[in-house]
Coordinates of C-alpha atoms and ligand atoms in Angstrom, one line a residue:
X23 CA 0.0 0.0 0.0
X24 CA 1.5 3.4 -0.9
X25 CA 0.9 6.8 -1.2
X26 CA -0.6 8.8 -4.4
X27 CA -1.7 12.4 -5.2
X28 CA -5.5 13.6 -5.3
X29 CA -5.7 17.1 -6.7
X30 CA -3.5 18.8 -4.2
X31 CA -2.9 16.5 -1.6
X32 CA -0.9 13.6 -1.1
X33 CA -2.6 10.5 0.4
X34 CA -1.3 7.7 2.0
X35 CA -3.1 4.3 2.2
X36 CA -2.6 1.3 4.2
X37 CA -4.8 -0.8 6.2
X38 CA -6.8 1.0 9.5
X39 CA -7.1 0.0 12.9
X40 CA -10.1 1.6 14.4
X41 CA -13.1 3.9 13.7
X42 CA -11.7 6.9 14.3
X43 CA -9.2 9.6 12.9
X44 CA -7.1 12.2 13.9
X45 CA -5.3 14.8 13.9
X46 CA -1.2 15.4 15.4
X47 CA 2.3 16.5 13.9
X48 CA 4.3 13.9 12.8
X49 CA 7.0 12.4 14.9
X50 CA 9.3 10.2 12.7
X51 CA 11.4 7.7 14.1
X52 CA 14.5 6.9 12.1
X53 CA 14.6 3.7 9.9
X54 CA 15.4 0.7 12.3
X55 CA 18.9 -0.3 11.8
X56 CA 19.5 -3.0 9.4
X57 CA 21.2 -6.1 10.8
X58 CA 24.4 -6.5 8.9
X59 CA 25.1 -9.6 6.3
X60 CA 26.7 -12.2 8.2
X61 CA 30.5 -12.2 8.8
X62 CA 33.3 -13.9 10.1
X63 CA 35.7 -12.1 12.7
X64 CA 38.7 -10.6 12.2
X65 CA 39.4 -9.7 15.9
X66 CA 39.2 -13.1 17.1
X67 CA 36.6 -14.9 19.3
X68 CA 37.6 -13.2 22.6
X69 CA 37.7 -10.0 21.3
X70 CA 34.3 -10.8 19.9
X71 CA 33.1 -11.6 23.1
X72 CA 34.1 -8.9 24.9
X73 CA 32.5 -6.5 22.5
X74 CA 29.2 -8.3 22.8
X75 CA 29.2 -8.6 26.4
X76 CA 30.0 -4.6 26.4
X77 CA 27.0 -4.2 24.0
X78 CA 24.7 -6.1 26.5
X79 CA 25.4 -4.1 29.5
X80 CA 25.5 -0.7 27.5
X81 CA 21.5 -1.8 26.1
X82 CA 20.8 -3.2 29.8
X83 CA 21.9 0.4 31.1
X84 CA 19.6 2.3 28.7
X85 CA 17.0 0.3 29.1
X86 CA 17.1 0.9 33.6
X87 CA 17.7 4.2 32.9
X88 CA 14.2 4.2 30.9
X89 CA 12.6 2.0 33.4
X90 CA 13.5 4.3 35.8
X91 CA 12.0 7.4 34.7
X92 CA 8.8 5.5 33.5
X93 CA 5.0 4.9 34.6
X94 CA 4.5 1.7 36.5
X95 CA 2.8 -0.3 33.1
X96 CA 5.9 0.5 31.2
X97 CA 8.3 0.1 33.9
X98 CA 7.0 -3.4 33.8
X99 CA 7.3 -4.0 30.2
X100 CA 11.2 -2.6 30.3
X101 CA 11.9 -5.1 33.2
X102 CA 10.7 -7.9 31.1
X103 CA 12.8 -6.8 28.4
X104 CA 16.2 -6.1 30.7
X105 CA 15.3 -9.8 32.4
X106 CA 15.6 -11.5 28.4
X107 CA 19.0 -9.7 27.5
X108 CA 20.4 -10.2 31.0
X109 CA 19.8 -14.2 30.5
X110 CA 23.0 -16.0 30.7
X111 CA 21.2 -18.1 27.8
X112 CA 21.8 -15.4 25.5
X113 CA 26.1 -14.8 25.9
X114 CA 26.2 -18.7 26.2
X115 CA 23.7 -19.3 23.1
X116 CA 25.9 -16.3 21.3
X117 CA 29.3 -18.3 22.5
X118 CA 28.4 -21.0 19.9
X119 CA 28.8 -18.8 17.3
X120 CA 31.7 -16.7 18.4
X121 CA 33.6 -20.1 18.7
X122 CA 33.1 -21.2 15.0
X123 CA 34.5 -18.0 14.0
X124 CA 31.7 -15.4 13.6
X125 CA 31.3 -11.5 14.7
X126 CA 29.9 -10.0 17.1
X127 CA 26.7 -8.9 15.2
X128 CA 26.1 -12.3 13.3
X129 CA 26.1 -14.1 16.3
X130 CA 24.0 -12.5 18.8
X131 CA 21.7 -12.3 15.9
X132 CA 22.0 -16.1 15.5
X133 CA 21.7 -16.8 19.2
X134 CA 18.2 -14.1 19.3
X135 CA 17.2 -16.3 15.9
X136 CA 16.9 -19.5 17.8
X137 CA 15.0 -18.1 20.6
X138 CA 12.2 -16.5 18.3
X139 CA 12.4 -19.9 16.0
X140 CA 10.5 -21.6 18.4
X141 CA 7.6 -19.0 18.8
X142 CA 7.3 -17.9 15.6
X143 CA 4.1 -18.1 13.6
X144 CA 1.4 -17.3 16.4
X145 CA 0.0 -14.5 17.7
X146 CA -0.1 -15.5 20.8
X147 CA 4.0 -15.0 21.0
X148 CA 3.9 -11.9 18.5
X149 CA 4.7 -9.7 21.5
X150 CA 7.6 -12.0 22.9
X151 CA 9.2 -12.5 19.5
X152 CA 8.8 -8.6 18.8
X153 CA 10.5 -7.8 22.2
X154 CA 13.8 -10.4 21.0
X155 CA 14.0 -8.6 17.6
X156 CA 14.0 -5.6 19.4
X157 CA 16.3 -6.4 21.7
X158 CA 18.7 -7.8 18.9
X159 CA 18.6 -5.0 17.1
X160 CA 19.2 -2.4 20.2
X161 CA 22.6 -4.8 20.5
X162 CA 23.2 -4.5 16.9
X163 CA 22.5 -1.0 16.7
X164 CA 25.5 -0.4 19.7
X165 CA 27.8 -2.5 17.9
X166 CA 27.8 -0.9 14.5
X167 CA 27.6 2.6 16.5
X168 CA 23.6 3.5 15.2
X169 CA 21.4 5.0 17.6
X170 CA 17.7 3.6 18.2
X171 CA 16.8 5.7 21.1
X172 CA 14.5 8.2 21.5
X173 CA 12.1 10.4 23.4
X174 CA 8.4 11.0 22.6
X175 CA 7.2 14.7 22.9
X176 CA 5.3 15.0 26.3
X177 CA 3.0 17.5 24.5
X178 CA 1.2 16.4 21.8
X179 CA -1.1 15.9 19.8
X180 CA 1.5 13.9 18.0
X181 CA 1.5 10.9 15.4
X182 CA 3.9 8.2 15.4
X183 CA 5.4 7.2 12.0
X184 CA 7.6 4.4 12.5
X185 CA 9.0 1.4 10.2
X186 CA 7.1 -0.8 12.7
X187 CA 7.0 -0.5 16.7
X188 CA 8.0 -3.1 18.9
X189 CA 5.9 -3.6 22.6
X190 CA 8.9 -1.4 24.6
X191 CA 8.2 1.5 22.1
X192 CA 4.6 1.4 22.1
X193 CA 5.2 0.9 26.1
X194 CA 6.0 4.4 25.6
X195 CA 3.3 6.1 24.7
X196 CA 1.6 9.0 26.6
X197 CA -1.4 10.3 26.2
X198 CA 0.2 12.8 23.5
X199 CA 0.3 10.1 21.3
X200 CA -3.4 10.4 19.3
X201 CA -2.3 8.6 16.1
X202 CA 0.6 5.6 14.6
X203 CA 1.5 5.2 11.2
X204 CA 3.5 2.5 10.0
X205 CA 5.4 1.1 7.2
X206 CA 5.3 -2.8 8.3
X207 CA 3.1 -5.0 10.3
X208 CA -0.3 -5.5 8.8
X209 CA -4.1 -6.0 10.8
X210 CA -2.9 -8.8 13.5
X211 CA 0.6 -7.2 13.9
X212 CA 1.9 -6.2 17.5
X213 CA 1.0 -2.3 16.7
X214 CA -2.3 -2.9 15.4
X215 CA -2.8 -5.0 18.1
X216 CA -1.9 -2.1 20.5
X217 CA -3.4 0.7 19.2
X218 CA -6.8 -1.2 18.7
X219 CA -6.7 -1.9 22.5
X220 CA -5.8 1.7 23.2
X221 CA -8.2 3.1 21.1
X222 CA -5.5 5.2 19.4
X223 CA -7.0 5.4 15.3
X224 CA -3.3 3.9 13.7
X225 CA -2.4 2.9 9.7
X226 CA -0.5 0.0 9.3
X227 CA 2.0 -1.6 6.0
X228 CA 1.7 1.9 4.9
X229 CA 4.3 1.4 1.9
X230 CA 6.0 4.9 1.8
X231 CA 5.1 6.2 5.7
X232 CA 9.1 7.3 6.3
X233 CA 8.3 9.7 3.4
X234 CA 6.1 11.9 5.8
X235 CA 8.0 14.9 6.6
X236 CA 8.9 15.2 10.5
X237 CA 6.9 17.8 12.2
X238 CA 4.1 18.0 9.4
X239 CA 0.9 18.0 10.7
X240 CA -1.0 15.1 9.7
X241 CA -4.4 13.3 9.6
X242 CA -4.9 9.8 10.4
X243 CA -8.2 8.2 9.0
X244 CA -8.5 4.8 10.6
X245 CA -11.6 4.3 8.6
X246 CA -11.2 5.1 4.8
X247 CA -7.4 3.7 5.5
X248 CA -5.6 7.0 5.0
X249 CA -3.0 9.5 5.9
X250 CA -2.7 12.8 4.7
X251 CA -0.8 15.9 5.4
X252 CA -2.8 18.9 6.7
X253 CA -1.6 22.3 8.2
X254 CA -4.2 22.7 10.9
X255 CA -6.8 19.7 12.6
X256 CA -9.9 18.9 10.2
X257 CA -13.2 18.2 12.2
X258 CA -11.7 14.7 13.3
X259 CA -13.4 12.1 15.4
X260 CA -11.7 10.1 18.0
X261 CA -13.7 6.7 18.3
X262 CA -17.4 6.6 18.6
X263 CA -18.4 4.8 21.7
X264 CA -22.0 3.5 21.8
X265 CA -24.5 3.1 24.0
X266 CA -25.9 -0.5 25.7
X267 CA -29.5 -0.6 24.5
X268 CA -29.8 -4.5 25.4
X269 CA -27.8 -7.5 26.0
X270 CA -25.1 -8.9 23.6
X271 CA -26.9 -9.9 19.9
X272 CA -23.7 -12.4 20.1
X273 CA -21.9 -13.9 23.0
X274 CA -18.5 -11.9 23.4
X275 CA -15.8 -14.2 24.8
X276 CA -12.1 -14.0 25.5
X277 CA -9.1 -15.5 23.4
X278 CA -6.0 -16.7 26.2
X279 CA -3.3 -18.5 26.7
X280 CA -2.3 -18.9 29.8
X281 CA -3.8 -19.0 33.4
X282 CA -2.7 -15.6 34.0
X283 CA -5.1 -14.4 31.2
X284 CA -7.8 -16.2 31.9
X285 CA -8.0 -14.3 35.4
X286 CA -7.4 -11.0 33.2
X287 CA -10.7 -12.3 31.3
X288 CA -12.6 -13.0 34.6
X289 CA -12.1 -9.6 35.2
X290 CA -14.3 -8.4 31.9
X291 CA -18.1 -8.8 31.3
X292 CA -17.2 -11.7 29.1
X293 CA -18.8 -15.0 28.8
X294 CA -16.3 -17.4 28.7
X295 CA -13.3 -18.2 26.5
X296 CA -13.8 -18.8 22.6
X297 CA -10.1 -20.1 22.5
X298 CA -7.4 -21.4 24.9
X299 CA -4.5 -21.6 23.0
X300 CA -2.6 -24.5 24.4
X301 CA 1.1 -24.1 22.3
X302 CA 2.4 -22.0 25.4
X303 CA 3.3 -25.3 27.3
X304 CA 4.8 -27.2 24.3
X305 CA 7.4 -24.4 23.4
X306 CA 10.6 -24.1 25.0
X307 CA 11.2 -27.8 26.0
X308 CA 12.8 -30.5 24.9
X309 CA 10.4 -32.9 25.3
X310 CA 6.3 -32.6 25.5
X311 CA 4.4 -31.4 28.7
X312 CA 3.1 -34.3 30.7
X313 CA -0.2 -35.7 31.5
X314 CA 0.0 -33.8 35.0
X315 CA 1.5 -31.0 33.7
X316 CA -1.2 -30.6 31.2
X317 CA -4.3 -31.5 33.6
X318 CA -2.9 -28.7 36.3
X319 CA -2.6 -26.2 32.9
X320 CA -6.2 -26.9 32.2
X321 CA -7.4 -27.1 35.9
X322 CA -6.4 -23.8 36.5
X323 CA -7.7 -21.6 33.4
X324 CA -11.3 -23.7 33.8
X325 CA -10.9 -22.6 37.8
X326 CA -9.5 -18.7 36.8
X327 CA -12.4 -18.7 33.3
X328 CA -15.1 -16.5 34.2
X329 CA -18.6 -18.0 33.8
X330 CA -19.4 -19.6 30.2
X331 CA -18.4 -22.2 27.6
X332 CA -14.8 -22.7 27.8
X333 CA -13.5 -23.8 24.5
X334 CA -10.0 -25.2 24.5
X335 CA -7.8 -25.8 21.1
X336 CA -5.6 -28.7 20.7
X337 CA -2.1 -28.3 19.8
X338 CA -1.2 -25.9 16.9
X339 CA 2.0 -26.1 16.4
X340 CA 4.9 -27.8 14.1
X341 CA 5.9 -26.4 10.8
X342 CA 6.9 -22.5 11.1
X343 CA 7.0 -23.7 15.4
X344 CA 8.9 -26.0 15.1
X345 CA 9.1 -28.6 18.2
X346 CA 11.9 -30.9 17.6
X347 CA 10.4 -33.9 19.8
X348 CA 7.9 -34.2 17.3
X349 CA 10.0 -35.3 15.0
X350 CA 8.9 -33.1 11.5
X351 CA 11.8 -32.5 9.4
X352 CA 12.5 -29.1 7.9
X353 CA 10.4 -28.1 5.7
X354 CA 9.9 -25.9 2.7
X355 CA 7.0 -24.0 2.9
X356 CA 6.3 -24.2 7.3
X357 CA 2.7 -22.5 7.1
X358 CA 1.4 -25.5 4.3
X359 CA 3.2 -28.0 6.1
X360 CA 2.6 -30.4 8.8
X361 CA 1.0 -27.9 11.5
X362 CA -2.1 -28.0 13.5
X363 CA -4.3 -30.9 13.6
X364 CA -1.4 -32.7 10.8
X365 CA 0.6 -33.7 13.6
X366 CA -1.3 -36.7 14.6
X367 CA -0.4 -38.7 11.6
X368 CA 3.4 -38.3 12.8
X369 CA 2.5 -39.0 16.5
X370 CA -0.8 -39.8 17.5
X371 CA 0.8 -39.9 21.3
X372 CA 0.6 -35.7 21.2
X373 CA -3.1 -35.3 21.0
X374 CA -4.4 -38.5 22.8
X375 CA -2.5 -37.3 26.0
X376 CA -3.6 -34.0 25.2
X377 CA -7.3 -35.2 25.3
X378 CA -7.0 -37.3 28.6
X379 CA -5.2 -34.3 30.1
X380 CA -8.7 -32.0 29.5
X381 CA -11.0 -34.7 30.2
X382 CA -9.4 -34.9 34.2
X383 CA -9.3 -31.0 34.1
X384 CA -12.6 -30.9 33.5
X385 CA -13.0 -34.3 36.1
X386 CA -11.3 -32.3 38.6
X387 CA -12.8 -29.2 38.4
X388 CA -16.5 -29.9 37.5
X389 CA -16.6 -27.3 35.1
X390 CA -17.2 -28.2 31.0
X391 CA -14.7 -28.4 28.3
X392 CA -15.3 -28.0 25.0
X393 CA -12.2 -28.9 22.5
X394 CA -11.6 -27.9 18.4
X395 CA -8.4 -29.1 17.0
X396 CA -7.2 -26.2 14.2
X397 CA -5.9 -26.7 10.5
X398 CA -8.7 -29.2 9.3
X399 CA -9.1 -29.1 6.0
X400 CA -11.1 -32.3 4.9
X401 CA -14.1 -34.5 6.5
X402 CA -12.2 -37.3 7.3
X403 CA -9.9 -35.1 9.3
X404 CA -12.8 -33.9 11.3
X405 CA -14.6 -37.1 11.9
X406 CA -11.1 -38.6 12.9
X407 CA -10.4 -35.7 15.4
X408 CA -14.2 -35.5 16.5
X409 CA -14.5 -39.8 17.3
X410 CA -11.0 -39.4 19.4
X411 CA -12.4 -36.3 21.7
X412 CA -15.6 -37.8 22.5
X413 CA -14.0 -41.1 23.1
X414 CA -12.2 -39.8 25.5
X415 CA -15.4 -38.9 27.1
X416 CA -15.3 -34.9 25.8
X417 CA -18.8 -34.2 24.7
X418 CA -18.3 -30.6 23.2
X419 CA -16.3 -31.1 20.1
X420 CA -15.3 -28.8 16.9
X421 CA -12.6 -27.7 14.6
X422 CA -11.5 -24.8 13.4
X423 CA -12.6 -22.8 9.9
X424 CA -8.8 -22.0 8.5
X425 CA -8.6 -23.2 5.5
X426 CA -10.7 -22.6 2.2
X427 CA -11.5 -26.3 2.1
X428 CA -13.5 -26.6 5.4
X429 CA -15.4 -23.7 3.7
X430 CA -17.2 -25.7 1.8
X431 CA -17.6 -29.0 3.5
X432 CA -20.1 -27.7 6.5
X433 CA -22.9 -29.4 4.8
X434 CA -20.7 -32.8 5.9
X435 CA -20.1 -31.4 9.1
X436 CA -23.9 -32.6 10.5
X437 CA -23.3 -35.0 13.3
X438 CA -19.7 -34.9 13.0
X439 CA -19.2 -31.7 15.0
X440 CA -21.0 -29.4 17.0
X441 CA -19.4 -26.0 16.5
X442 CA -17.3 -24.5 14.5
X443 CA -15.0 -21.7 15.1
X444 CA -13.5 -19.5 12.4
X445 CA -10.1 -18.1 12.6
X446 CA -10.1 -15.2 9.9
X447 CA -6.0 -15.2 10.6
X448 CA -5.1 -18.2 9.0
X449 CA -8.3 -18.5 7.2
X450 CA -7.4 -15.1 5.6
X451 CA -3.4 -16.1 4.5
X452 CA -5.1 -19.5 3.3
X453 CA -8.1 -17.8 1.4
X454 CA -6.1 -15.1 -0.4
X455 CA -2.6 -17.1 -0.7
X456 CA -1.2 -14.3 1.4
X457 CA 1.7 -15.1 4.2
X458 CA 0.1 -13.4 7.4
X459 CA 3.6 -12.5 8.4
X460 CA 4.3 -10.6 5.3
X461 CA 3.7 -6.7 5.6
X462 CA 3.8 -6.7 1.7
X463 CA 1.0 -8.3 1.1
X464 CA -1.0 -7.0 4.2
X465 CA -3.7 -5.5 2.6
X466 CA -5.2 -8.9 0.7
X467 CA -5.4 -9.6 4.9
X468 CA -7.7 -6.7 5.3
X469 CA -10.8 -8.3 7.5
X470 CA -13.0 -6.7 5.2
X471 CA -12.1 -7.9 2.2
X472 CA -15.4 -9.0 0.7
X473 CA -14.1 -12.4 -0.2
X474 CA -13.4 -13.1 3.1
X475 CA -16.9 -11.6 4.1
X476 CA -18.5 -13.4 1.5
X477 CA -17.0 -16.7 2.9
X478 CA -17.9 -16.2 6.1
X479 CA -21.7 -15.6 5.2
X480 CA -21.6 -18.8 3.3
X481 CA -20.5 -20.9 6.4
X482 CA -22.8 -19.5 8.3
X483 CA -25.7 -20.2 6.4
X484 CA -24.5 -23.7 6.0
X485 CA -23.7 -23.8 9.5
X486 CA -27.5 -23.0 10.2
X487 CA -28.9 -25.3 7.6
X488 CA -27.1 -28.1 9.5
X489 CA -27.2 -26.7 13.2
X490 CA -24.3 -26.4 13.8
X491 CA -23.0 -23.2 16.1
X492 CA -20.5 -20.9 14.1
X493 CA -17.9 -18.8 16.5
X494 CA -15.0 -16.4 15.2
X495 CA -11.6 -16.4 17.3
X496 CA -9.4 -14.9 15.0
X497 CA -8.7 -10.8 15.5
X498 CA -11.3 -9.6 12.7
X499 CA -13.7 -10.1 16.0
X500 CA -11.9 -7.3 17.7
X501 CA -13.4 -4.8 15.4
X502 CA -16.5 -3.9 17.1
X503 CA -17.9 -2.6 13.7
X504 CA -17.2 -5.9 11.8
X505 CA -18.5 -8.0 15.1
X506 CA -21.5 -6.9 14.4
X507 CA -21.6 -8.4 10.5
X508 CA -20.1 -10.8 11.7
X509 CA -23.7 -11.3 14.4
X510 CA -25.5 -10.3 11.5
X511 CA -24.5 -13.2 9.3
X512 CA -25.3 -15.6 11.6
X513 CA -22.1 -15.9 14.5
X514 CA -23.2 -16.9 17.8
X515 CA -20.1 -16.0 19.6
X516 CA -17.1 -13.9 18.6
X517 CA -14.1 -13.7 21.0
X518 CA -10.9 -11.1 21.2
X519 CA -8.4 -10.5 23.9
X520 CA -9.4 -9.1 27.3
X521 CA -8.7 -5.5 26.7
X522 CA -10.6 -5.5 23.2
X523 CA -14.3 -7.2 25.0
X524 CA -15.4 -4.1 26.5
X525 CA -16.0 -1.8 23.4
X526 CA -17.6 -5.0 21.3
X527 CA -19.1 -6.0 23.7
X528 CA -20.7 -1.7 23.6
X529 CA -21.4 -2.7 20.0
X530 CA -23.2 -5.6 20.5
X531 CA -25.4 -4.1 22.9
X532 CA -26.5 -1.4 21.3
X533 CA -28.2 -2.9 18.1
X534 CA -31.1 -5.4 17.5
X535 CA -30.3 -8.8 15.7
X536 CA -32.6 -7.6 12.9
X537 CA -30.7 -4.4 12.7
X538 CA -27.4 -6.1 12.6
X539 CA -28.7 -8.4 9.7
X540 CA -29.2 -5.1 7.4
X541 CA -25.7 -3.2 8.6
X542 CA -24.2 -7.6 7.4
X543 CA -26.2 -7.7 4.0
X544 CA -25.3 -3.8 3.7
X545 CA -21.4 -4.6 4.2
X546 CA -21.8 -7.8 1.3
X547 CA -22.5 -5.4 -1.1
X548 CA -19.3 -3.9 -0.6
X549 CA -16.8 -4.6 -3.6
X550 CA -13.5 -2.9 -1.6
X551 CA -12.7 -3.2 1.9
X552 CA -13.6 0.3 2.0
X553 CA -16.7 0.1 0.6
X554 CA -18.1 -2.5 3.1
X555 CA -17.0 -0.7 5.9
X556 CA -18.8 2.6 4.8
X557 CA -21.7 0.9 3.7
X558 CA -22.5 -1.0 7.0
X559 CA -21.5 2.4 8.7
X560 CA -24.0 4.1 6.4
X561 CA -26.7 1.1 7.8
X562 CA -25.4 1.0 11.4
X563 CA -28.5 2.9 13.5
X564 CA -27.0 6.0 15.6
Ligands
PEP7 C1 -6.7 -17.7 13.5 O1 -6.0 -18.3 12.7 O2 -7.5 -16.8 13.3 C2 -6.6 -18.1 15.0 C3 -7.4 -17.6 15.9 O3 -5.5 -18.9 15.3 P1 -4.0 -18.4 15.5 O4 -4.0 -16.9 15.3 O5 -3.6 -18.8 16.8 O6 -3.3 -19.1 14.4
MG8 MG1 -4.9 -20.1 13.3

């Protein structure tokens, strides 16, 4: 997505996160900078070592000298970081490299490589993984003599144009900050994620964003998907807020993946959780979790969960998370390879213990499980996942809607499962061929595309003909606007993480069902992204 001229004024397009727009002078941060081609030493390894250990402590001492000038939040956030680069793991994961001959940079880079390696590809870790690369780089950056610090303006309004912003920068932010633009990430990057919880209007993968020229004032449309420049503040709306008419049209639940969220959930109005992710306990180890380790995992999110359905997904990892006691070889292409439900033809061991594990959770702690495996893609993959949950006495069983092939099959889904639940991530890389990591080709992943939309209406009216109950997990149910297409067509439940329930869950109170069905045949009509968005806006009732 790029910029172009219309008459006078230059307009920037990417994808937007939020409702609203805004209005603040633009505060560029420099490029990030670039990790240098591998090399070998010249200096030797001890050298080496010593100029990488002298990097470390000079990042570690910027980063307490931030921490200790911050608010408490961020102060938090900086500890975390200064806790990763002070691991001894890191010098004696970097040592490896130093002793078979290579710099300073290449091997700290290698050593941060292998860390994120095994957390790549899911949300869930985006913010971990973001907070390595950052810290990588800030190591880099002090042994090639570049400088990535900086200070925000403590008077705004300003907007934040950035390459991409990783969860210490965005830590940052004070209330100065009204809007971000960046050139990276794309809707379910770290920054999107951010800003949509902070209610801050942003533009993401906004191709030429570094252009903008520091200090210019500049308007953020979160809506249309555009920047442009603008001397003074246009009438610009922050984010409408709306008001509770009723209960829910949909249920709103939470998405966690860990115990300590699901007491963060327990702490919203929502019903439930709509999906446990469960890859938390599998990473990092050499071998997988046991039985006991698992049940205590799943005890204590059912015990923290507040009251509702609590839907749990079986493993979804392998390929681009690569778990080496499961014994998948590299692969060429990770996110089409043998990940999700796939990894029960290598080793049927994973999911049966997996199974028992939530059946004694829910034993033990009287309250109901219901399981979905992700990445099915054909009937007999459902029917083979569905006949091992409920024997192992799990009564609530579905999969996942991820890939275009499931689509089409719900018809063959009667009596096999009894939900589904859609994740527009994966179903949206899978749908549109387009790598969700890939910033370039962020705006086919635009939740309003009107394939994807169209899609989604189709499954759930299959889903209805054949009773089954249709959920969304995946982050287009964070937009409050789209949740309620989404209601419209036909979902029962839509669930987001804890800090996005509150304003859907405004949304969804304040319209009727019927209502919601004209704003959801309104937004089909759509033929851009932007054109469904302003045509259910047009049909959403004030
Ligand atoms: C999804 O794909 O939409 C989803 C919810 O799963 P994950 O993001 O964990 O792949
Ligand atoms: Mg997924």
């Amino acid at each position: 997505m790029s910029s172009q001229a219309i008459g006078n004024t230059q307009v920037y397009s990417g994808i937007g996160v939020g409702d609203g727009s805004a209005w603040g002078k633009a505060f560029v941060l420099a490029a990030r900078p670039k990790t240098p081609s591998d090399a070998k030493s010249n200096l030797g390894s001890d050298a080496e070592k010593q100029r990488l250990v002298e990097a470390i402590a000079f990042v570690s001492q910027s980063l307490r000298v931030s921490a200790s000038s911050a608010e408490e939040t961020t102060a938090e956030i900086i500890g975390a970081l200064l806790s990763l680069v002070e691991d001894p793991a890191l010098i004696e994961e970097a040592q490896v490299h130093l002793a078979d001959g290579w710099n300073a940079e290449t091997s700290v880079t290698r050593a941060m490589n292998s860390f994120t390696e095994l957390l790549a590809g899911d949300d869930l870790f985006a913010e971990r993984i973001a907070d390595l690369k950052d810290l990588a780089l800030r190591v880099v950056a002090k042994l090639t003599g570049q400088d990535m610090s900086f200070t925000l303006p403590k008077v705004g309004p300003i907007v934040v144009i950035a390459e991409d912003l990783s969860p210490a920068e965005t830590a940052l932010f004070t209330d100065a900050v009204v809007g971000v633009i960046t050139s990276g990430g794309g809707p379910t990057s770290h920054t999107a994620i951010i800003c949509r919880q902070r209610n801050i209007p942003a533009l993401v993968a906004v191709k030429n964003a570094l252009e903008i020229p520091q200090g210019s004032g500049v308007v953020v449309d979160a809506f249309k998907g555009e920047a442009f420049l603008a001397k003074e503040a246009p009438g610009v709306t922050n984010s409408n807020r709306r008001v509770r008419t009723g209960s829910p049209i949909a249920e709103v639940k939470g998405n966690v993946g860990s115990v300590a969220d699901a007491k963060a959930l327990a702490t919203t109005e929502a019903s439930g959780i709509g999906l446990m992710r469960t890859e938390m306990l599998f990473l990092s180890r050499s071998s997988a979790p046991t039985l006991k380790e698992q049940t205590e995992l799943y005890a204590g999110v059912l015990r923290a969960a507040p009251a509702g359905e609590i839907i749990f997904r079986t493993l979804d990892a392998g390929s681009d998370k690569p778990l080496p006691y499961l014994g998948i070889g590299n692969e060429e292409n990770p996110s089409l390879g043998v990940r999700g439900f796939r990894i029960n033809d290598v080793d049927a061991s994973i999911l049966d213990t997996q199974l028992k594990a939530l059946k004694q959770a829910e034993e033990e702690t009287g309250r109901s499980v219901s399981v979905m495996a992700p990445m099915i893609s054909t009937l007999e993959e459902a029917k083979e996942f569905a006949q091992m949950a409920r024997a192992h006495g799990l009564n609530t069983v579905g999969v996942m809607v991820e890939t275009p092939s499931i689509c089409v099959l719900l018809p063959d889904l009667v009596g096999v499962v009894d939900f589904v639940s859609i994740g527009t991530n994966d179903l949206s890389q899978y749908l549109f061929a387009a790598d969700r990591q890939n910033s370039g080709v962020a705006k086919l992943l635009n939740p309003w595309q009107p394939g994807l939309l169209k899609m989604i209406a189709r499954v759930c009216e299959d889903a209805k003909l054949a009773s089954i109950k249709v959920g969304v997990c995946g982050e287009a149910a964070a937009d409050p606007l789209l949740a309620i297409v989404l209601a419209g067509l036909g979902v029962h439940s839509v669930s987001m993480a804890s800090p996005a329930v509150e304003k859907v869950m405004d949304y969804l109170c304040s319209i009727s069902i019927d209502q919601a069905k004209a704003v959801a045949q309104a937004a089909l009509k759509g033929r851009t992204p932007l054109e469904a968005k302003e045509l259910a806006l047009a049909e959403l009732p004030s």
